[in-house]
Amino acid sequence: MKEFLDRNFLLETEVAQDLYHTNAEKMPIIDYHCHLIPKMIADDYRFKSITEIWLGGDHYKWRAMRSNGVNENYITGDASDWEKFQKWAETVPYTFRNPLYHWTHLELKTAFGIDKLLNPETAKEIFDACNDKLINDPEMSARGLMRHYNVKAVCTTDDPVDSLEYHKQLRDSGFEIKVLPTWRPDKAMAVEDPKEFRNYVEKLAEVSGVTVNKFADLIAALQKRHDFFNEMGCRLSDHGIEEFYATDYTDAEIEAIFDKVYAGNKLDGEEIRKFKSAMLVIFGEMDYETDWTQQFHYGAIRNNNTIMFKKLGPDTGFDSIGEFNTAKSCAKLLDTLNTKGKLAKTILYNLNPDANDMLATMLGNFQDGSVPGKIQFGSGWWFNDQLDGMTKQMDSLSNMGLLSRFVGMLTDSRSFLSYPRHEYFRRCLCNILGNDVEAGKIPFKGYEEKRLRQMVEDICYNNAKDYFKF
């Protein structure tokens, strides 16, 4: 029986262990998609307790606690930090076979040097030890944790109306880790609610200095902000969409649709789809002109619990995997941009693992030899960033494309303690490759051994470094 979380955790063969410890473990981290708060990095924020850094905003843990029968007061309510931590500690032993059990103990071990298992009996000791380290260790700050995990660059997620003042502050301060913005223009195409859309466009007009009266003005304002993001070092966009939009439209139709919604009138489903289709093409063209990478995160059904949405708002643990058959619309959107000669580097993330093979084959339709892995199959996202999900994603990419050109893992997290997810991914990657070697599926001598070792280092770091050109 193997010991839990030992040096060779998740590494089932000697080759896997060799690949991880020789090649993967030493590589720095590029976290090219996350939701860290830039102000916290700029302020070098110090956390008041393990509860704040660990449970604040972590809807993965919140969902598990609710499933374990924990009252909401101990999750998002006004219970004390100790009471919330205690309820999480009571939940942890019930998370066997959930990735939270692994992540919890990886974070305790790598950030705090704690090898003990978290449960009701150890909760107070671990709570006190973590808090003592957070308060008294000068390295346990936002920036210190990023240095601790050998992070070289992070890309936050930012709205076009954001000032990016903290990104500028970080750049001017000489902070050695790159903290770059990512363009997330979802609200600029969220026309389902006319009042909310108009409020947003008015904010956009204010920050851009462009008076918006018609659709062309909207695009001019967005272009001005896109240019500003580019000047601030932005290299990626990101779109959080339910599905891909590629409905046929005319310029006149889009102008009329904008006039209608901006005047406060509700759009029908077809009008909404046409407007979103037009916006995705326009955004794609902007990204191509600046040599950005466009990312598409699709397939989530969000805010399913009306009562809790009204009480807590979005991103609080009430989203789930959706079923959307968007293969044709994905292909059509990419083909539209490609036909215009304006298909940027692209990363496609699916939330429903049933779409893995479809999306893995989509890549090959638009690889053009200009950039290795120009069209990428994004790493296992959200509900799929666990061993099974990551393995299935890499298996599909291996079977249908080139795993060797994969740009690897990201945290997609709001937490400064989430970097062990990169370690988790790297152990998974090395285990897959090591098992193939042991089974005689991959040679491991001479040139081929060097290639495999280089492949590991590339997926962990080098591919992202070369692809994004930060």
CSV table of N, CA and C in Angstrom, one decimal, residues 133-239:
chain,number,residue,atom,x,y,z
A,133,LYS,N,1.6,31.3,10.5
A,133,LYS,CA,2.5,31.5,9.3
A,133,LYS,C,2.0,32.6,8.5
A,134,LEU,N,0.8,32.8,8.3
A,134,LEU,CA,0.2,33.9,7.5
A,134,LEU,C,0.5,35.2,8.1
A,135,ILE,N,0.5,35.3,9.4
A,135,ILE,CA,0.7,36.5,10.1
A,135,ILE,C,2.2,36.9,10.3
A,136,ASN,N,3.0,35.9,10.6
A,136,ASN,CA,4.4,36.1,11.0
A,136,ASN,C,5.4,35.9,9.9
A,137,ASP,N,5.1,35.1,8.9
A,137,ASP,CA,6.1,34.8,7.8
A,137,ASP,C,6.0,35.9,6.8
A,138,PRO,N,7.0,36.7,6.6
A,138,PRO,CA,7.0,37.8,5.6
A,138,PRO,C,6.7,37.4,4.2
A,139,GLU,N,7.0,36.1,3.9
A,139,GLU,CA,6.8,35.6,2.5
A,139,GLU,C,5.4,35.2,2.2
A,140,MET,N,4.6,35.1,3.3
A,140,MET,CA,3.2,34.6,3.1
A,140,MET,C,2.2,35.8,2.7
A,141,SER,N,2.6,36.5,1.7
A,141,SER,CA,1.8,37.6,1.2
A,141,SER,C,1.4,37.2,-0.3
A,142,ALA,N,0.6,38.0,-0.9
A,142,ALA,CA,0.2,37.7,-2.3
A,142,ALA,C,1.4,37.6,-3.2
A,143,ARG,N,2.3,38.5,-3.2
A,143,ARG,CA,3.5,38.4,-4.0
A,143,ARG,C,4.4,37.3,-3.6
A,144,GLY,N,4.5,37.2,-2.3
A,144,GLY,CA,5.4,36.1,-1.7
A,144,GLY,C,5.0,34.7,-2.1
A,145,LEU,N,3.7,34.5,-2.1
A,145,LEU,CA,3.2,33.2,-2.6
A,145,LEU,C,3.4,32.9,-4.0
A,146,MET,N,3.3,34.0,-4.9
A,146,MET,CA,3.6,33.8,-6.3
A,146,MET,C,5.1,33.5,-6.5
A,147,ARG,N,6.0,34.1,-5.7
A,147,ARG,CA,7.4,33.8,-5.8
A,147,ARG,C,7.7,32.4,-5.3
A,148,HIS,N,7.0,32.0,-4.2
A,148,HIS,CA,7.2,30.7,-3.6
A,148,HIS,C,6.9,29.6,-4.6
A,149,TYR,N,5.9,29.8,-5.5
A,149,TYR,CA,5.5,28.8,-6.5
A,149,TYR,C,6.2,28.9,-7.8
A,150,ASN,N,7.2,29.8,-7.9
A,150,ASN,CA,8.0,30.0,-9.1
A,150,ASN,C,7.2,30.4,-10.3
A,151,VAL,N,6.3,31.4,-10.0
A,151,VAL,CA,5.4,31.9,-11.1
A,151,VAL,C,6.2,33.0,-11.8
A,152,LYS,N,6.1,32.9,-13.2
A,152,LYS,CA,6.8,33.9,-14.0
A,152,LYS,C,5.8,34.9,-14.6
A,153,ALA,N,4.6,34.5,-14.8
A,153,ALA,CA,3.6,35.4,-15.4
A,153,ALA,C,2.2,34.9,-15.1
A,154,VAL,N,1.3,35.9,-14.8
A,154,VAL,CA,-0.1,35.6,-14.7
A,154,VAL,C,-0.9,36.5,-15.5
A,155,CYS,N,-2.1,36.1,-16.0
A,155,CYS,CA,-3.0,36.9,-16.8
A,155,CYS,C,-4.3,36.9,-16.0
A,156,THR,N,-4.7,38.1,-15.6
A,156,THR,CA,-5.9,38.3,-14.8
A,156,THR,C,-7.1,38.4,-15.9
A,157,THR,N,-8.3,38.5,-15.4
A,157,THR,CA,-9.5,38.6,-16.3
A,157,THR,C,-10.2,39.9,-16.0
A,158,ASP,N,-10.2,40.8,-17.1
A,158,ASP,CA,-10.6,42.2,-16.9
A,158,ASP,C,-11.6,42.6,-17.9
A,159,ASP,N,-12.5,43.5,-17.5
A,159,ASP,CA,-13.5,44.0,-18.4
A,159,ASP,C,-13.0,45.2,-19.2
A,160,PRO,N,-13.5,45.4,-20.4
A,160,PRO,CA,-13.0,46.6,-21.2
A,160,PRO,C,-13.1,47.9,-20.4
A,161,VAL,N,-14.0,48.1,-19.5
A,161,VAL,CA,-14.2,49.4,-18.8
A,161,VAL,C,-13.2,49.5,-17.6
A,162,ASP,N,-12.5,48.4,-17.3
A,162,ASP,CA,-11.5,48.5,-16.1
A,162,ASP,C,-10.4,49.4,-16.4
A,163,SER,N,-10.0,50.1,-15.4
A,163,SER,CA,-8.9,51.1,-15.5
A,163,SER,C,-7.5,50.5,-15.7
A,164,LEU,N,-7.3,49.3,-15.3
A,164,LEU,CA,-6.0,48.6,-15.3
A,164,LEU,C,-5.0,49.4,-14.5
A,165,GLU,N,-5.5,50.2,-13.5
A,165,GLU,CA,-4.6,51.0,-12.7
A,165,GLU,C,-3.6,50.1,-11.9
A,166,TYR,N,-4.0,49.0,-11.4
A,166,TYR,CA,-3.1,48.2,-10.6
A,166,TYR,C,-2.1,47.4,-11.5
A,167,HIS,N,-2.5,47.1,-12.7
A,167,HIS,CA,-1.5,46.5,-13.6
A,167,HIS,C,-0.4,47.5,-13.9
A,168,LYS,N,-0.8,48.8,-14.1
A,168,LYS,CA,0.2,49.8,-14.3
A,168,LYS,C,1.0,50.0,-13.1
A,169,GLN,N,0.4,50.0,-11.9
A,169,GLN,CA,1.2,50.2,-10.7
A,169,GLN,C,2.2,49.0,-10.5
A,170,LEU,N,1.8,47.8,-10.8
A,170,LEU,CA,2.7,46.7,-10.8
A,170,LEU,C,3.8,46.8,-11.8
A,171,ARG,N,3.5,47.2,-13.0
A,171,ARG,CA,4.5,47.4,-14.0
A,171,ARG,C,5.6,48.5,-13.6
A,172,ASP,N,5.0,49.6,-13.1
A,172,ASP,CA,5.9,50.7,-12.7
A,172,ASP,C,6.8,50.3,-11.4
A,173,SER,N,6.2,49.4,-10.6
A,173,SER,CA,6.9,49.1,-9.4
A,173,SER,C,8.2,48.2,-9.6
A,174,GLY,N,8.2,47.6,-10.8
A,174,GLY,CA,9.4,46.7,-11.1
A,174,GLY,C,9.2,45.3,-10.5
A,175,PHE,N,7.9,44.9,-10.1
A,175,PHE,CA,7.7,43.6,-9.7
A,175,PHE,C,8.1,42.6,-10.8
A,176,GLU,N,8.9,41.6,-10.4
A,176,GLU,CA,9.6,40.8,-11.3
A,176,GLU,C,8.6,39.8,-12.0
A,177,ILE,N,7.4,39.5,-11.5
A,177,ILE,CA,6.5,38.6,-12.1
A,177,ILE,C,5.5,39.4,-12.9
A,178,LYS,N,5.4,39.0,-14.2
A,178,LYS,CA,4.5,39.7,-15.1
A,178,LYS,C,3.0,39.5,-14.6
A,179,VAL,N,2.3,40.6,-14.5
A,179,VAL,CA,0.9,40.5,-14.2
A,179,VAL,C,0.2,41.3,-15.3
A,180,LEU,N,-0.4,40.5,-16.2
A,180,LEU,CA,-1.0,41.1,-17.5
A,180,LEU,C,-2.5,41.0,-17.5
A,181,PRO,N,-3.2,42.0,-18.1
A,181,PRO,CA,-4.6,41.9,-18.2
A,181,PRO,C,-5.1,41.0,-19.3
A,182,THR,N,-6.3,40.5,-19.2
A,182,THR,CA,-6.9,39.8,-20.3
A,182,THR,C,-8.3,40.5,-20.6
A,183,TRP,N,-8.5,40.6,-21.9
A,183,TRP,CA,-9.7,41.3,-22.4
A,183,TRP,C,-10.9,40.4,-22.3
A,184,ARG,N,-11.9,40.7,-21.4
A,184,ARG,CA,-13.1,39.8,-21.3
A,184,ARG,C,-14.3,40.7,-21.6
A,185,PRO,N,-14.8,40.8,-22.8
A,185,PRO,CA,-15.8,41.7,-23.2
A,185,PRO,C,-17.2,41.1,-23.2
A,186,ASP,N,-17.5,40.2,-22.4
A,186,ASP,CA,-18.8,39.5,-22.4
A,186,ASP,C,-20.0,40.5,-22.2
A,187,LYS,N,-19.8,41.5,-21.4
A,187,LYS,CA,-20.9,42.4,-21.1
A,187,LYS,C,-21.2,43.3,-22.3
A,188,ALA,N,-20.2,43.5,-23.2
A,188,ALA,CA,-20.5,44.3,-24.4
A,188,ALA,C,-21.4,43.6,-25.4
A,189,MET,N,-21.6,42.3,-25.2
A,189,MET,CA,-22.5,41.6,-26.1
A,189,MET,C,-23.7,40.9,-25.4
A,190,ALA,N,-23.9,41.3,-24.1
A,190,ALA,CA,-24.9,40.8,-23.2
A,190,ALA,C,-26.2,41.6,-23.4
A,191,VAL,N,-26.9,41.4,-24.5
A,191,VAL,CA,-28.1,42.2,-24.9
A,191,VAL,C,-29.4,41.6,-24.4
A,192,GLU,N,-29.3,40.6,-23.6
A,192,GLU,CA,-30.6,40.0,-23.1
A,192,GLU,C,-31.4,41.0,-22.3
A,193,ASP,N,-30.7,41.8,-21.5
A,193,ASP,CA,-31.3,42.7,-20.6
A,193,ASP,C,-31.0,44.1,-21.1
A,194,PRO,N,-32.0,44.8,-21.8
A,194,PRO,CA,-31.7,46.1,-22.4
A,194,PRO,C,-31.2,47.2,-21.4
A,195,LYS,N,-31.8,47.2,-20.2
A,195,LYS,CA,-31.4,48.2,-19.3
A,195,LYS,C,-29.9,48.0,-18.8
A,196,GLU,N,-29.6,46.8,-18.5
A,196,GLU,CA,-28.2,46.5,-18.1
A,196,GLU,C,-27.2,46.7,-19.2
A,197,PHE,N,-27.6,46.4,-20.4
A,197,PHE,CA,-26.8,46.6,-21.6
A,197,PHE,C,-26.5,48.1,-21.8
A,198,ARG,N,-27.6,48.9,-21.7
A,198,ARG,CA,-27.4,50.4,-21.9
A,198,ARG,C,-26.5,50.9,-20.8
A,199,ASN,N,-26.7,50.5,-19.5
A,199,ASN,CA,-25.9,51.0,-18.4
A,199,ASN,C,-24.4,50.7,-18.7
A,200,TYR,N,-24.2,49.5,-19.2
A,200,TYR,CA,-22.8,49.1,-19.5
A,200,TYR,C,-22.2,49.9,-20.6
A,201,VAL,N,-22.9,50.1,-21.7
A,201,VAL,CA,-22.4,50.9,-22.8
A,201,VAL,C,-22.2,52.3,-22.4
A,202,GLU,N,-23.0,52.9,-21.5
A,202,GLU,CA,-22.7,54.2,-21.1
A,202,GLU,C,-21.4,54.3,-20.3
A,203,LYS,N,-21.1,53.3,-19.5
A,203,LYS,CA,-19.8,53.2,-18.8
A,203,LYS,C,-18.7,53.2,-19.8
A,204,LEU,N,-18.9,52.3,-20.8
A,204,LEU,CA,-17.9,52.2,-21.8
A,204,LEU,C,-17.6,53.5,-22.5
A,205,ALA,N,-18.7,54.2,-22.8
A,205,ALA,CA,-18.6,55.5,-23.5
A,205,ALA,C,-17.8,56.5,-22.6
A,206,GLU,N,-18.0,56.4,-21.3
A,206,GLU,CA,-17.4,57.4,-20.4
A,206,GLU,C,-15.9,57.1,-20.4
A,207,VAL,N,-15.5,55.8,-20.2
A,207,VAL,CA,-14.1,55.5,-20.0
A,207,VAL,C,-13.3,55.6,-21.4
A,208,SER,N,-14.0,55.4,-22.5
A,208,SER,CA,-13.3,55.5,-23.8
A,208,SER,C,-13.3,56.9,-24.3
A,209,GLY,N,-14.2,57.8,-23.9
A,209,GLY,CA,-14.3,59.1,-24.4
A,209,GLY,C,-15.0,59.2,-25.8
A,210,VAL,N,-15.7,58.1,-26.1
A,210,VAL,CA,-16.4,58.0,-27.4
A,210,VAL,C,-17.9,58.1,-27.1
A,211,THR,N,-18.6,59.1,-27.6
A,211,THR,CA,-20.1,59.2,-27.5
A,211,THR,C,-20.7,58.1,-28.3
A,212,VAL,N,-21.6,57.3,-27.7
A,212,VAL,CA,-22.2,56.1,-28.3
A,212,VAL,C,-23.6,56.4,-28.6
A,213,ASN,N,-24.0,56.5,-29.9
A,213,ASN,CA,-25.3,56.7,-30.3
A,213,ASN,C,-25.8,55.6,-31.3
A,214,LYS,N,-24.8,55.0,-32.0
A,214,LYS,CA,-25.1,53.9,-32.9
A,214,LYS,C,-24.1,52.8,-32.8
A,215,PHE,N,-24.3,51.7,-33.6
A,215,PHE,CA,-23.5,50.5,-33.5
A,215,PHE,C,-22.0,50.9,-33.8
A,216,ALA,N,-21.8,51.7,-34.8
A,216,ALA,CA,-20.4,52.0,-35.2
A,216,ALA,C,-19.7,52.7,-34.0
A,217,ASP,N,-20.4,53.5,-33.2
A,217,ASP,CA,-19.8,54.1,-32.1
A,217,ASP,C,-19.4,53.1,-31.0
A,218,LEU,N,-20.3,52.1,-30.8
A,218,LEU,CA,-20.0,51.0,-29.8
A,218,LEU,C,-18.6,50.4,-30.2
A,219,ILE,N,-18.5,50.1,-31.5
A,219,ILE,CA,-17.3,49.4,-31.9
A,219,ILE,C,-16.1,50.3,-31.8
A,220,ALA,N,-16.3,51.6,-32.1
A,220,ALA,CA,-15.2,52.6,-31.9
A,220,ALA,C,-14.7,52.7,-30.5
A,221,ALA,N,-15.7,52.7,-29.6
A,221,ALA,CA,-15.3,52.7,-28.1
A,221,ALA,C,-14.6,51.4,-27.7
A,222,LEU,N,-15.1,50.3,-28.2
A,222,LEU,CA,-14.4,49.0,-27.8
A,222,LEU,C,-13.0,49.0,-28.4
A,223,GLN,N,-12.9,49.5,-29.6
A,223,GLN,CA,-11.5,49.5,-30.3
A,223,GLN,C,-10.6,50.3,-29.5
A,224,LYS,N,-11.0,51.4,-29.0
A,224,LYS,CA,-10.2,52.3,-28.2
A,224,LYS,C,-9.7,51.6,-26.9
A,225,ARG,N,-10.6,50.9,-26.3
A,225,ARG,CA,-10.2,50.2,-25.1
A,225,ARG,C,-9.3,49.0,-25.4
A,226,HIS,N,-9.6,48.4,-26.5
A,226,HIS,CA,-8.7,47.2,-27.0
A,226,HIS,C,-7.3,47.8,-27.2
A,227,ASP,N,-7.2,48.9,-27.8
A,227,ASP,CA,-5.9,49.5,-28.0
A,227,ASP,C,-5.2,49.8,-26.7
A,228,PHE,N,-6.0,50.3,-25.7
A,228,PHE,CA,-5.4,50.6,-24.4
A,228,PHE,C,-4.9,49.3,-23.7
A,229,PHE,N,-5.7,48.3,-23.8
A,229,PHE,CA,-5.3,47.0,-23.2
A,229,PHE,C,-4.0,46.5,-23.8
A,230,ASN,N,-4.0,46.7,-25.1
A,230,ASN,CA,-2.7,46.2,-25.8
A,230,ASN,C,-1.5,47.0,-25.3
A,231,GLU,N,-1.7,48.3,-25.1
A,231,GLU,CA,-0.6,49.1,-24.6
A,231,GLU,C,-0.2,48.7,-23.2
A,232,MET,N,-1.1,48.1,-22.5
A,232,MET,CA,-0.9,47.7,-21.1
A,232,MET,C,-0.3,46.3,-21.0
A,233,GLY,N,0.0,45.7,-22.2
A,233,GLY,CA,0.6,44.4,-22.2
A,233,GLY,C,-0.3,43.2,-22.4
A,234,CYS,N,-1.6,43.5,-22.6
A,234,CYS,CA,-2.6,42.4,-22.8
A,234,CYS,C,-2.2,41.6,-24.0
A,235,ARG,N,-2.2,40.2,-23.9
A,235,ARG,CA,-1.9,39.4,-25.0
A,235,ARG,C,-3.0,38.3,-25.3
A,236,LEU,N,-4.1,38.4,-24.5
A,236,LEU,CA,-5.1,37.4,-24.6
A,236,LEU,C,-6.5,38.0,-24.4
A,237,SER,N,-7.5,37.5,-25.1
A,237,SER,CA,-8.9,37.8,-24.8
A,237,SER,C,-9.5,36.5,-24.3
A,238,ASP,N,-10.7,36.7,-23.7
A,238,ASP,CA,-11.4,35.5,-23.2
A,238,ASP,C,-12.9,35.8,-23.3
A,239,HIS,N,-13.6,34.8,-23.8
A,239,HIS,CA,-15.1,34.9,-23.9
A,239,HIS,C,-15.8,33.7,-23.2
